[in-house]
Tab-separated table of C-alpha atoms and ligand atoms in Angstrom:
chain	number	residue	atom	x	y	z
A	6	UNK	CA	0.000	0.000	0.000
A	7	UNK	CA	1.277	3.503	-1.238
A	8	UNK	CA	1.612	6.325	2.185
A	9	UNK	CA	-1.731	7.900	2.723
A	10	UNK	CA	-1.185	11.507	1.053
A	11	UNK	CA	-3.151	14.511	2.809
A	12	UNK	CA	-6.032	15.651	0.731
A	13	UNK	CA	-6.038	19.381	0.521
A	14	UNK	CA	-9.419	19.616	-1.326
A	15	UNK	CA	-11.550	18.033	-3.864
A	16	UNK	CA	-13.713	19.293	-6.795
A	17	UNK	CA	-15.577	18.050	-9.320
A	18	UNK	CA	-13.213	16.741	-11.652
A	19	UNK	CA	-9.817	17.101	-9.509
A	20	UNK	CA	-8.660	16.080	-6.300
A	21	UNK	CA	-5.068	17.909	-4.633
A	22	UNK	CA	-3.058	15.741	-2.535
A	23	UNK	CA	-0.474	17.471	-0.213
A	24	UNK	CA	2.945	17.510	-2.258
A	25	UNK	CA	6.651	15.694	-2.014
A	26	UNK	CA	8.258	19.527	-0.597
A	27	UNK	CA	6.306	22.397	0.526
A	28	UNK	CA	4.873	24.988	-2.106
A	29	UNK	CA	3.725	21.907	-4.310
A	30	UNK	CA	0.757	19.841	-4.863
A	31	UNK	CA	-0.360	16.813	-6.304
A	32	UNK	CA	-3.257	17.394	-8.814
A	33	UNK	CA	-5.224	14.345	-9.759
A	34	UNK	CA	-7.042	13.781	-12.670
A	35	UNK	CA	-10.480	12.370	-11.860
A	36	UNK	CA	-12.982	10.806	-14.567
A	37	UNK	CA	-15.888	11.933	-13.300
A	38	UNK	CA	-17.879	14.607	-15.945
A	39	UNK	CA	-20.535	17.173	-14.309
A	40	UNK	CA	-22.264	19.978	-16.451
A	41	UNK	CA	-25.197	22.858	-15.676
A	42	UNK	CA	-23.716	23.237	-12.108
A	43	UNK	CA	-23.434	19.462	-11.618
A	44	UNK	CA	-26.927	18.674	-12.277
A	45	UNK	CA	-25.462	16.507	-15.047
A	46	UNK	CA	-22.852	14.076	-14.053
A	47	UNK	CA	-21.193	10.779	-15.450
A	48	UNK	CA	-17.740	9.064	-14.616
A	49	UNK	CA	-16.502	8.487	-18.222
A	50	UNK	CA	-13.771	5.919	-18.529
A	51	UNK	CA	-10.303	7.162	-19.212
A	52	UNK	CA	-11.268	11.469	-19.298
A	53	UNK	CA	-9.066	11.418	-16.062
A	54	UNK	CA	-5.724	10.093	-18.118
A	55	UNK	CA	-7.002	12.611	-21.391
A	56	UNK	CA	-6.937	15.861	-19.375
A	57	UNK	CA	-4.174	15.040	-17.501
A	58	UNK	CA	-2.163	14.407	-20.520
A	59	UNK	CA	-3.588	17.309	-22.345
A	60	UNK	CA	-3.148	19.707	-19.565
A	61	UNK	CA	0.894	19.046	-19.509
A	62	UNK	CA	0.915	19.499	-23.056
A	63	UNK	CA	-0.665	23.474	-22.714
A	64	UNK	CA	0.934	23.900	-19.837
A	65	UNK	CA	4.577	22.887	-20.846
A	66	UNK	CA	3.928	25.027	-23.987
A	67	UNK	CA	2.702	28.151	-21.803
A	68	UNK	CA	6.175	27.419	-20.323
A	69	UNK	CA	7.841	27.780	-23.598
A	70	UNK	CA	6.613	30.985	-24.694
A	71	UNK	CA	7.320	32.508	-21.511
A	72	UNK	CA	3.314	32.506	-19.903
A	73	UNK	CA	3.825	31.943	-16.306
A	74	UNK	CA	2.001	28.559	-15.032
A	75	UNK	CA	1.997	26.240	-12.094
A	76	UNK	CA	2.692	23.017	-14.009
A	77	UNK	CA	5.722	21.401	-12.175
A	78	UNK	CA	6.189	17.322	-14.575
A	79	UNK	CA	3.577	14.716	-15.174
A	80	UNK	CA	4.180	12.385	-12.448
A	81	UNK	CA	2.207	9.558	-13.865
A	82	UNK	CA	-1.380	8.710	-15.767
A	83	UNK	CA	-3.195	10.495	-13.685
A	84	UNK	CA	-1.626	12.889	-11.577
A	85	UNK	CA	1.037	16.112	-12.259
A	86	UNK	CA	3.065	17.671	-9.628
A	87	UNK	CA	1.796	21.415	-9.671
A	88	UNK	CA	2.697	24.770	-7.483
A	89	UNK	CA	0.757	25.627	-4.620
A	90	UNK	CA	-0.414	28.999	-5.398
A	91	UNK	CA	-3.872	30.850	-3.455
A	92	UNK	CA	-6.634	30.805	-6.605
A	93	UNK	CA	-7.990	33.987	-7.254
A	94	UNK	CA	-11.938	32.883	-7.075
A	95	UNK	CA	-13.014	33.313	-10.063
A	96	UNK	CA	-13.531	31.759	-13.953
A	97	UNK	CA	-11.764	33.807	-16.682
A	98	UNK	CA	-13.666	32.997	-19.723
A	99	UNK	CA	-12.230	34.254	-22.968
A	100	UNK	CA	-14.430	34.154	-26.155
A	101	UNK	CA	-13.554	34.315	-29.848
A	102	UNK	CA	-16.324	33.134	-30.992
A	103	UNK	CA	-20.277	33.167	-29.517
A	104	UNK	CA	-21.343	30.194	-28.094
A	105	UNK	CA	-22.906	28.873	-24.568
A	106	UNK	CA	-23.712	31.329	-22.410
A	107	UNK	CA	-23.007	34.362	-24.520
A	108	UNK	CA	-25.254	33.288	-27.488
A	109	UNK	CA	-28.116	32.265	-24.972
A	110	UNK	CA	-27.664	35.849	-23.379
A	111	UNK	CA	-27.477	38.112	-25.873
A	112	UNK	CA	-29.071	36.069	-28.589
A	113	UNK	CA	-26.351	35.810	-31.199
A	114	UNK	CA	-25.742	32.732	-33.510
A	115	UNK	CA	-23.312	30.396	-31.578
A	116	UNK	CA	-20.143	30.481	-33.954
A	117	UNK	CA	-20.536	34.000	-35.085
A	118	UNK	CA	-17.251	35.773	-34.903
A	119	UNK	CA	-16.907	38.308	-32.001
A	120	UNK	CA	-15.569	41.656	-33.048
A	121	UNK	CA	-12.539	41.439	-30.682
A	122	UNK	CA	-11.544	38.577	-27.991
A	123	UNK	CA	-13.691	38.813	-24.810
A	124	UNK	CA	-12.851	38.501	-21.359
A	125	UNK	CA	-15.225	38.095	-19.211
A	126	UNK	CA	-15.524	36.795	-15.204
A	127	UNK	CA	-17.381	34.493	-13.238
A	128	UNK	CA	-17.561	34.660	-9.479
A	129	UNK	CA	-16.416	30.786	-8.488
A	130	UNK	CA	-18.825	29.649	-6.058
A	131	UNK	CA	-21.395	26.485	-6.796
A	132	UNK	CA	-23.735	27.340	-4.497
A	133	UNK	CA	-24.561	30.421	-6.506
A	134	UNK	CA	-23.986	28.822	-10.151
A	135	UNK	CA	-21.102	30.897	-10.600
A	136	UNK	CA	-22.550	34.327	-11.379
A	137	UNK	CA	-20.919	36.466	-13.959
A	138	UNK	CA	-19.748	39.286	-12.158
A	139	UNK	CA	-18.276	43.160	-13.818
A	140	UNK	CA	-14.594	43.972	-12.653
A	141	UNK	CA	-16.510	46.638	-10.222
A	142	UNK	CA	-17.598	43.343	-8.348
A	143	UNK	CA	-14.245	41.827	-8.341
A	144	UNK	CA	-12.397	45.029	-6.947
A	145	UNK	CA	-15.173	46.100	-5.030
A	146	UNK	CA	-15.328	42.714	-3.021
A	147	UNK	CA	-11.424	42.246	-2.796
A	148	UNK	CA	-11.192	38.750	-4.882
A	149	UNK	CA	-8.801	41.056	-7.138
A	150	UNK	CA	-7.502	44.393	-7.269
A	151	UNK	CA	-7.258	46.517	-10.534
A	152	UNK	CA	-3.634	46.018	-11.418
A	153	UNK	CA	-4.187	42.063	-10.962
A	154	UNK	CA	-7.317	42.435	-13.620
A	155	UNK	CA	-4.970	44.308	-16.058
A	156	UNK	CA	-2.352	41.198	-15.494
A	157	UNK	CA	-5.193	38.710	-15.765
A	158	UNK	CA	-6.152	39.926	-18.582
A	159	UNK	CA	-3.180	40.041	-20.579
A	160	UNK	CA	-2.331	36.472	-19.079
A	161	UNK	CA	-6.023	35.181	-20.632
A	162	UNK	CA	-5.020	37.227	-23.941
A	163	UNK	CA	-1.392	35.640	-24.430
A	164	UNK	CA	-2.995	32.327	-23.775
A	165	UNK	CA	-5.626	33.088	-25.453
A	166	UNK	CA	-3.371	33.630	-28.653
A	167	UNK	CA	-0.977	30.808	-27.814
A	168	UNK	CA	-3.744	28.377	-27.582
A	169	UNK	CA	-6.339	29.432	-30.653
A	170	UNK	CA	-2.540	28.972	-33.032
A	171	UNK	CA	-1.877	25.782	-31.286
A	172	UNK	CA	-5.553	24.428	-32.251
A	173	UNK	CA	-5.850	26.173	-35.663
A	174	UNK	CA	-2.708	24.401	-36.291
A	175	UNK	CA	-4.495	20.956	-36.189
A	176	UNK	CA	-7.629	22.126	-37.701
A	177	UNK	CA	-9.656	22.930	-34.163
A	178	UNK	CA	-11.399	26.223	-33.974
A	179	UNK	CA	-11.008	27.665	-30.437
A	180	UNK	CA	-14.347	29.049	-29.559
A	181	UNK	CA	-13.831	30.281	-26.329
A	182	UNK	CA	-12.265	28.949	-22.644
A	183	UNK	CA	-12.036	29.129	-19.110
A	184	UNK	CA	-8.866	29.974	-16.823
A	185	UNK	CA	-7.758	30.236	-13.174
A	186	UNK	CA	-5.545	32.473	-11.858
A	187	UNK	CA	-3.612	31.573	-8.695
A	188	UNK	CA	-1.203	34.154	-6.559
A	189	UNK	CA	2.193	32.947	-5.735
A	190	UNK	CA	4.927	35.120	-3.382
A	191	UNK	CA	8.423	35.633	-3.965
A	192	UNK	CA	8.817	36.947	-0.195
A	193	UNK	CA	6.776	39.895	-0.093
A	194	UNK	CA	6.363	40.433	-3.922
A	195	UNK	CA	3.415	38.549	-5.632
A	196	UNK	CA	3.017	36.860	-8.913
A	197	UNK	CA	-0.135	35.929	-10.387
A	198	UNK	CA	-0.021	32.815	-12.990
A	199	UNK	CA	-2.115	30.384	-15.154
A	200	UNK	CA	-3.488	27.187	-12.709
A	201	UNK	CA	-5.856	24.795	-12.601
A	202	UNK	CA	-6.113	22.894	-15.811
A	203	UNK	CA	-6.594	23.666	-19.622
A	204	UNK	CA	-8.298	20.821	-21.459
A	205	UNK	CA	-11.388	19.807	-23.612
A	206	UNK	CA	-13.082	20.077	-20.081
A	207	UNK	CA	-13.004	23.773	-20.454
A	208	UNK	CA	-12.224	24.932	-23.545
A	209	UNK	CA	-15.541	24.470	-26.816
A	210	UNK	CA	-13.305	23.267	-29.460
A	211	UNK	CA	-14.954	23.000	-33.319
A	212	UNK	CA	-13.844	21.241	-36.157
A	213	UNK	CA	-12.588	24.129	-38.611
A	214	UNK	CA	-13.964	21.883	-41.887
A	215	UNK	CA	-17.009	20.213	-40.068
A	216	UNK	CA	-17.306	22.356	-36.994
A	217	UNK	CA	-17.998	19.222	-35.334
A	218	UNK	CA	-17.681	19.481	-31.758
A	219	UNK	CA	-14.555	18.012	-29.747
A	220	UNK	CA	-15.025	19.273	-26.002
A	221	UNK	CA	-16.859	18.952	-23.139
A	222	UNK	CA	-20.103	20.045	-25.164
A	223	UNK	CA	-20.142	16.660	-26.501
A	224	UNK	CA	-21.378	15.692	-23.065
A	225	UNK	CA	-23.248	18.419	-22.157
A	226	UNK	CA	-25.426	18.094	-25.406
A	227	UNK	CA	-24.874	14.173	-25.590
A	228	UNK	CA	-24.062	14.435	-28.829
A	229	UNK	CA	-22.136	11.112	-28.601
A	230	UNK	CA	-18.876	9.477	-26.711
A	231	UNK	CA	-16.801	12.333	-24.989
A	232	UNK	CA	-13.671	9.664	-24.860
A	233	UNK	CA	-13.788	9.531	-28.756
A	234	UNK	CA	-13.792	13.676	-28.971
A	235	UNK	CA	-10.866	14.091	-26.359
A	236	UNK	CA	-8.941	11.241	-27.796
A	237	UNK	CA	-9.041	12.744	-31.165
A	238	UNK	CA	-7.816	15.865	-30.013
A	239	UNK	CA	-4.844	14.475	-28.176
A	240	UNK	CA	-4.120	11.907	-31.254
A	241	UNK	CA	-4.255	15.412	-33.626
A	242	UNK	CA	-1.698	17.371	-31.499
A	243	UNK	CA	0.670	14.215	-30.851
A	244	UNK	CA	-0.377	13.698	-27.871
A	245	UNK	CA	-1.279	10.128	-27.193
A	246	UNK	CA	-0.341	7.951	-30.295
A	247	UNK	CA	-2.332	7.362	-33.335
A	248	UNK	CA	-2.997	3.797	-31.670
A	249	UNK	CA	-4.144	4.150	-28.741
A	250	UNK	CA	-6.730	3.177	-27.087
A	251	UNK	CA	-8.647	4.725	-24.418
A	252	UNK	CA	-6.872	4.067	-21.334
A	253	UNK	CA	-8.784	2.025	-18.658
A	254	UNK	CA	-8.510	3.528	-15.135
A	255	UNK	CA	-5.504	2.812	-12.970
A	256	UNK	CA	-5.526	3.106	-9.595
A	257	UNK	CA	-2.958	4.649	-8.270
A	258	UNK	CA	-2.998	3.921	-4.369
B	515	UDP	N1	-16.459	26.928	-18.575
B	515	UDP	C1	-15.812	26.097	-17.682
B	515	UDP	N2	-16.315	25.987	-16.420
B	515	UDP	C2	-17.415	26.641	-15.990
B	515	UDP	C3	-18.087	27.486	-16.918
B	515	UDP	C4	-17.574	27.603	-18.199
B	515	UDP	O1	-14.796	25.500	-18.000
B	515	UDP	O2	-17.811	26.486	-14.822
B	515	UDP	C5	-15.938	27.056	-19.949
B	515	UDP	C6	-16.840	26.353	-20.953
B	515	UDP	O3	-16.417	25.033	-21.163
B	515	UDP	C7	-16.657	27.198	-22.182
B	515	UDP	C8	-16.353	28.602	-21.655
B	515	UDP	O4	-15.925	28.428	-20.306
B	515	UDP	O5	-15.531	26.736	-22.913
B	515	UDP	C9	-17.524	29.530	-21.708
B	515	UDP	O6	-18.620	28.931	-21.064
B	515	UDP	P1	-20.069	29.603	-21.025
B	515	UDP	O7	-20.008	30.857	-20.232
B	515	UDP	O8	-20.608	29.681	-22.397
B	515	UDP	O9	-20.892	28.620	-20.107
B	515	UDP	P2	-21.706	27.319	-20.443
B	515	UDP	O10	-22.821	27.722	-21.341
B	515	UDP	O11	-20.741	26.388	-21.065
B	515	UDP	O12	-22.130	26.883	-19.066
């Protein structure tokens, strides 16, 4: 039997386990799927071992173009070694496209073209369906001062950009995703950087020929297997190889 690891906290689709030195954390990649505020929810076989996978690969490349991000290495199928960082509390959505909420809202086609990339916020807390809340919210309530909006947003833009090229590359139209920001100190001076994850969990991902959808949407709308979709969108980016298989669940302790 592996040591029993301290569980720091446990969402919907992640669990953190206390890390190997202090400042980190283990992140663990759970299968479980939930969707309109977990009303919806399914443990799909091998999503856990996808994102997990797929997260490294943003992640490492946020690394490599110089966006600051609390990816650490993979440590195995399911888990990464991350850096502990406070998460600012809210969902930074960033929209290229209209779709979801936005379309529903405002009543514009999903997939028509925004005029510029929007950033917009969501106030993380379940209980309340995460509200979309203006910046006068944010600052008001303290979750985030103006100078940490201004470097939140031109952390969502950068990735933004890195991201939609990395897609576009392998035919995938980035419609819009969602970000967390966590805080991190250097002593007294503080650092604010991409956490969380970045997969097809949270990110609406078209087909640029067919705009047939690759992401979490294919759940939501059960539009068919959600395993298929992510595993296509790893195989496209060289991810997992051409031959594989959906990974059966391993358990790790
Ligand atoms: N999103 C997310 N988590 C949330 C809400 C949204 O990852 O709790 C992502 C979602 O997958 C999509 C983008 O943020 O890529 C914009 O979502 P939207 O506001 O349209 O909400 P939805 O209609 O998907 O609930």
């Amino acid at each position: 039997m592996a040591p029993r690891r301290k569980k720091i906290y446990e969402g919907k689709a992640k669990i953190l386990y206390e890390g190997p030195e202090p400042g980190t954390l283990v992140q663990y990649f759970k299968d479980d799927a939930t969707a309109f505020n977990a009303q919806k929810k399914a443990t799909i076989e091998g999503k856990g071992v996808l994102n997990n996978r797929l997260s490294e690969f943003f992640m490492t490349g946020l690394t490599n173009v110089g966006i600051p991000n609390h990816f650490i290495r993979r440590l195995n199928m399911r888990e990464q070694l991350i850096r502990q960082v406070e998460i600012v509390p809210l969902e930074v959505i960033v929209r290229n496209f209209a779709a979801g909420s936005i379309s529903k809202r405002l009543g514009i086609e999903e997939g028509t073209a925004l005029p510029r990339p929007i950033v917009e916020y969501s106030y993380k807390n379940d209980a309340l369906g995460d509200p979309l809340v203006p910046e006068e919210y944010i600052v008001a309530f303290g979750w985030a001062n103006q100078q940490d909006l201004d470097d939140i947003v031109s952390l969502a833009l950068r990735v933004n950009d890195f991201l939609s090229g990395v897609f576009f590359g392998v035919g995938i139209k980035l419609v819009d995703f969602k970000i967390e920001i966590g805080r991190i100190w250097d002593g007294d001076y503080m650092r604010l950087i991409v956490a969380d994850e970045i997969s097809p969990d949270s990110c609406r991902l078209w087909d640029v020929k067919t705009g047939q959808k690759l992401d979490k949407d294919v759940f939501r709308r059960d539009l068919g297997s959600l395993t298929d979709a992510y595993t296509e969108v790893a195989r496209r980016l060289g991810v997992m190889p051409a031959n594989a298989t959906p990974m059966k669940p391993t358990l790790i302790n």
